[in-house]
Amino acid sequence: MEGNIMVSVLCTAYNHEGFIKDAIEGVLSQRVDFRYELIIHEDASTDGTREIIMQYAENFPHIIRTILQEKNQYHSCNIYQSYLFPAARGKYIAFCEGDDYWADPTKLQKQVEF
């Protein structure tokens, strides 16, 4: 798919080792006729969340972008305003938290068409 990114999917993750794969897979499973990106803000997790995210980012560099923190930012700023919104390149924004998932592979296509 050529052209600009239509949707930026924003994801925050902190200690979501047991959930982050489902969140990422739900976004990657989207059937769309436009470009989209997944931007994951990993907030210095103390479990294996970062490693899982990095593996996906290496396998899907054309879709996944990461923002990796060395120190947890949750209480020091608004993560969306400080990091995710400025990084987004899409015309539209969608959200999928690191402990959530999308079950409908046509979610983004339906929302853009609407």
PDB file of C-alpha atoms in Angstrom:
ATOM      1  CA  MET A   1       0.000   0.000   0.000  1.00  0.00           C
ATOM      2  CA  GLU A   2       1.395   3.321  -1.070  1.00  0.00           C
ATOM      3  CA  GLY A   3       0.714   6.749   0.328  1.00  0.00           C
ATOM      4  CA  ASN A   4       0.427   8.436   3.645  1.00  0.00           C
ATOM      5  CA  ILE A   5      -0.470   6.735   6.889  1.00  0.00           C
ATOM      6  CA  MET A   6      -4.217   6.872   7.435  1.00  0.00           C
ATOM      7  CA  VAL A   7      -4.373   5.654  11.055  1.00  0.00           C
ATOM      8  CA  SER A   8      -1.921   5.816  13.925  1.00  0.00           C
ATOM      9  CA  VAL A   9      -2.722   3.203  16.545  1.00  0.00           C
ATOM     10  CA  LEU A  10      -1.387   4.326  19.917  1.00  0.00           C
ATOM     11  CA  CYS A  11      -0.563   1.840  22.632  1.00  0.00           C
ATOM     12  CA  THR A  12       0.791   2.276  26.143  1.00  0.00           C
ATOM     13  CA  ALA A  13       2.419  -0.692  27.822  1.00  0.00           C
ATOM     14  CA  TYR A  14       3.715  -1.253  31.328  1.00  0.00           C
ATOM     15  CA  ASN A  15       4.121  -4.729  32.804  1.00  0.00           C
ATOM     16  CA  HIS A  16       1.720  -6.234  30.265  1.00  0.00           C
ATOM     17  CA  GLU A  17       3.784  -9.336  29.556  1.00  0.00           C
ATOM     18  CA  GLY A  18       0.722 -11.584  29.713  1.00  0.00           C
ATOM     19  CA  PHE A  19      -1.352  -9.395  27.406  1.00  0.00           C
ATOM     20  CA  ILE A  20       0.848  -7.446  24.986  1.00  0.00           C
ATOM     21  CA  LYS A  21       1.029 -10.202  22.348  1.00  0.00           C
ATOM     22  CA  ASP A  22      -2.766 -10.202  22.018  1.00  0.00           C
ATOM     23  CA  ALA A  23      -2.820  -6.409  21.747  1.00  0.00           C
ATOM     24  CA  ILE A  24      -0.168  -6.373  19.019  1.00  0.00           C
ATOM     25  CA  GLU A  25      -1.646  -9.341  17.132  1.00  0.00           C
ATOM     26  CA  GLY A  26      -5.079  -7.676  17.157  1.00  0.00           C
ATOM     27  CA  VAL A  27      -3.624  -4.596  15.487  1.00  0.00           C
ATOM     28  CA  LEU A  28      -1.481  -6.561  13.026  1.00  0.00           C
ATOM     29  CA  SER A  29      -4.487  -8.679  11.989  1.00  0.00           C
ATOM     30  CA  GLN A  30      -6.342  -5.654  10.611  1.00  0.00           C
ATOM     31  CA  ARG A  31      -7.552  -6.049   7.032  1.00  0.00           C
ATOM     32  CA  VAL A  32      -7.409  -2.584   5.527  1.00  0.00           C
ATOM     33  CA  ASP A  33      -6.911  -0.868   2.177  1.00  0.00           C
ATOM     34  CA  PHE A  34      -4.734   1.896   3.636  1.00  0.00           C
ATOM     35  CA  ARG A  35      -1.482   2.284   5.556  1.00  0.00           C
ATOM     36  CA  TYR A  36      -1.462   2.322   9.323  1.00  0.00           C
ATOM     37  CA  GLU A  37       1.149   2.347  12.050  1.00  0.00           C
ATOM     38  CA  LEU A  38       1.302   1.023  15.587  1.00  0.00           C
ATOM     39  CA  ILE A  39       3.225   3.210  18.021  1.00  0.00           C
ATOM     40  CA  ILE A  40       3.932   1.515  21.339  1.00  0.00           C
ATOM     41  CA  HIS A  41       5.097   3.496  24.355  1.00  0.00           C
ATOM     42  CA  GLU A  42       6.852   1.015  26.660  1.00  0.00           C
ATOM     43  CA  ASP A  43       7.163   2.622  30.091  1.00  0.00           C
ATOM     44  CA  ALA A  44      10.166   0.836  31.670  1.00  0.00           C
ATOM     45  CA  SER A  45       8.407  -2.427  32.451  1.00  0.00           C
ATOM     46  CA  THR A  46       9.955  -4.741  35.009  1.00  0.00           C
ATOM     47  CA  ASP A  47       8.683  -7.933  33.374  1.00  0.00           C
ATOM     48  CA  GLY A  48       9.180  -9.241  29.811  1.00  0.00           C
ATOM     49  CA  THR A  49       6.927  -6.699  28.093  1.00  0.00           C
ATOM     50  CA  ARG A  50       9.769  -4.788  26.428  1.00  0.00           C
ATOM     51  CA  GLU A  51      11.353  -7.915  24.982  1.00  0.00           C
ATOM     52  CA  ILE A  52       8.068  -9.006  23.426  1.00  0.00           C
ATOM     53  CA  ILE A  53       7.502  -5.554  21.926  1.00  0.00           C
ATOM     54  CA  MET A  54      11.031  -5.428  20.521  1.00  0.00           C
ATOM     55  CA  GLN A  55      10.615  -8.830  18.859  1.00  0.00           C
ATOM     56  CA  TYR A  56       7.452  -7.663  17.091  1.00  0.00           C
ATOM     57  CA  ALA A  57       9.050  -4.334  16.154  1.00  0.00           C
ATOM     58  CA  GLU A  58      11.958  -6.181  14.536  1.00  0.00           C
ATOM     59  CA  ASN A  59       9.579  -8.407  12.567  1.00  0.00           C
ATOM     60  CA  PHE A  60       7.227  -5.588  11.508  1.00  0.00           C
ATOM     61  CA  PRO A  61       9.402  -2.460  11.137  1.00  0.00           C
ATOM     62  CA  HIS A  62       7.105  -1.057   8.430  1.00  0.00           C
ATOM     63  CA  ILE A  63       4.181  -0.981  10.913  1.00  0.00           C
ATOM     64  CA  ILE A  64       5.511  -0.886  14.483  1.00  0.00           C
ATOM     65  CA  ARG A  65       7.396   2.024  16.001  1.00  0.00           C
ATOM     66  CA  THR A  66       8.470   2.049  19.619  1.00  0.00           C
ATOM     67  CA  ILE A  67       9.074   4.651  22.265  1.00  0.00           C
ATOM     68  CA  LEU A  68      11.130   2.999  24.994  1.00  0.00           C
ATOM     69  CA  GLN A  69      11.586   4.577  28.394  1.00  0.00           C
ATOM     70  CA  GLU A  70      14.467   3.871  30.758  1.00  0.00           C
ATOM     71  CA  LYS A  71      12.574   5.475  33.654  1.00  0.00           C
ATOM     72  CA  ASN A  72       8.840   5.129  34.207  1.00  0.00           C
ATOM     73  CA  GLN A  73       7.010   8.260  32.989  1.00  0.00           C
ATOM     74  CA  TYR A  74       3.487   7.515  34.231  1.00  0.00           C
ATOM     75  CA  HIS A  75       3.445   9.964  37.149  1.00  0.00           C
ATOM     76  CA  SER A  76       5.703  12.611  35.631  1.00  0.00           C
ATOM     77  CA  CYS A  77       3.787  13.546  32.473  1.00  0.00           C
ATOM     78  CA  ASN A  78       0.833  12.835  30.225  1.00  0.00           C
ATOM     79  CA  ILE A  79       2.263  10.052  28.045  1.00  0.00           C
ATOM     80  CA  TYR A  80      -0.149  10.735  25.188  1.00  0.00           C
ATOM     81  CA  GLN A  81       0.548  14.465  25.050  1.00  0.00           C
ATOM     82  CA  SER A  82       4.285  14.170  25.655  1.00  0.00           C
ATOM     83  CA  TYR A  83       5.147  11.157  23.496  1.00  0.00           C
ATOM     84  CA  LEU A  84       2.400   9.441  21.512  1.00  0.00           C
ATOM     85  CA  PHE A  85       0.475  12.304  19.895  1.00  0.00           C
ATOM     86  CA  PRO A  86       3.682  14.023  18.689  1.00  0.00           C
ATOM     87  CA  ALA A  87       4.903  10.732  17.160  1.00  0.00           C
ATOM     88  CA  ALA A  88       1.642   9.969  15.331  1.00  0.00           C
ATOM     89  CA  ARG A  89       1.697  10.459  11.547  1.00  0.00           C
ATOM     90  CA  GLY A  90      -1.821   9.287  10.707  1.00  0.00           C
ATOM     91  CA  LYS A  91      -4.832  11.299   9.677  1.00  0.00           C
ATOM     92  CA  TYR A  92      -6.799   9.461  12.384  1.00  0.00           C
ATOM     93  CA  ILE A  93      -5.891   8.119  15.822  1.00  0.00           C
ATOM     94  CA  ALA A  94      -6.988   4.798  17.318  1.00  0.00           C
ATOM     95  CA  PHE A  95      -6.194   3.413  20.755  1.00  0.00           C
ATOM     96  CA  CYS A  96      -5.392  -0.088  21.938  1.00  0.00           C
ATOM     97  CA  GLU A  97      -3.904  -0.346  25.403  1.00  0.00           C
ATOM     98  CA  GLY A  98      -1.257  -2.970  26.061  1.00  0.00           C
ATOM     99  CA  ASP A  99      -3.629  -5.033  28.187  1.00  0.00           C
ATOM    100  CA  ASP A 100      -6.484  -4.900  25.669  1.00  0.00           C
ATOM    101  CA  TYR A 101      -7.014  -6.460  22.225  1.00  0.00           C
ATOM    102  CA  TRP A 102      -9.122  -6.114  19.116  1.00  0.00           C
ATOM    103  CA  ALA A 103     -11.194  -9.142  18.150  1.00  0.00           C
ATOM    104  CA  ASP A 104     -12.523  -7.684  14.882  1.00  0.00           C
ATOM    105  CA  PRO A 105      -9.962  -7.683  12.035  1.00  0.00           C
ATOM    106  CA  THR A 106     -12.059  -5.093  10.178  1.00  0.00           C
ATOM    107  CA  LYS A 107     -12.251  -2.571  13.046  1.00  0.00           C
ATOM    108  CA  LEU A 108      -9.959   0.034  11.487  1.00  0.00           C
ATOM    109  CA  GLN A 109     -11.443  -0.323   7.996  1.00  0.00           C
ATOM    110  CA  LYS A 110     -14.985   0.167   9.354  1.00  0.00           C
ATOM    111  CA  GLN A 111     -13.986   3.185  11.402  1.00  0.00           C
ATOM    112  CA  VAL A 112     -12.175   4.893   8.507  1.00  0.00           C
ATOM    113  CA  GLU A 113     -15.098   4.248   6.146  1.00  0.00           C
ATOM    114  CA  PHE A 114     -17.527   5.688   8.666  1.00  0.00           C
TER     115      PHE A 114
END
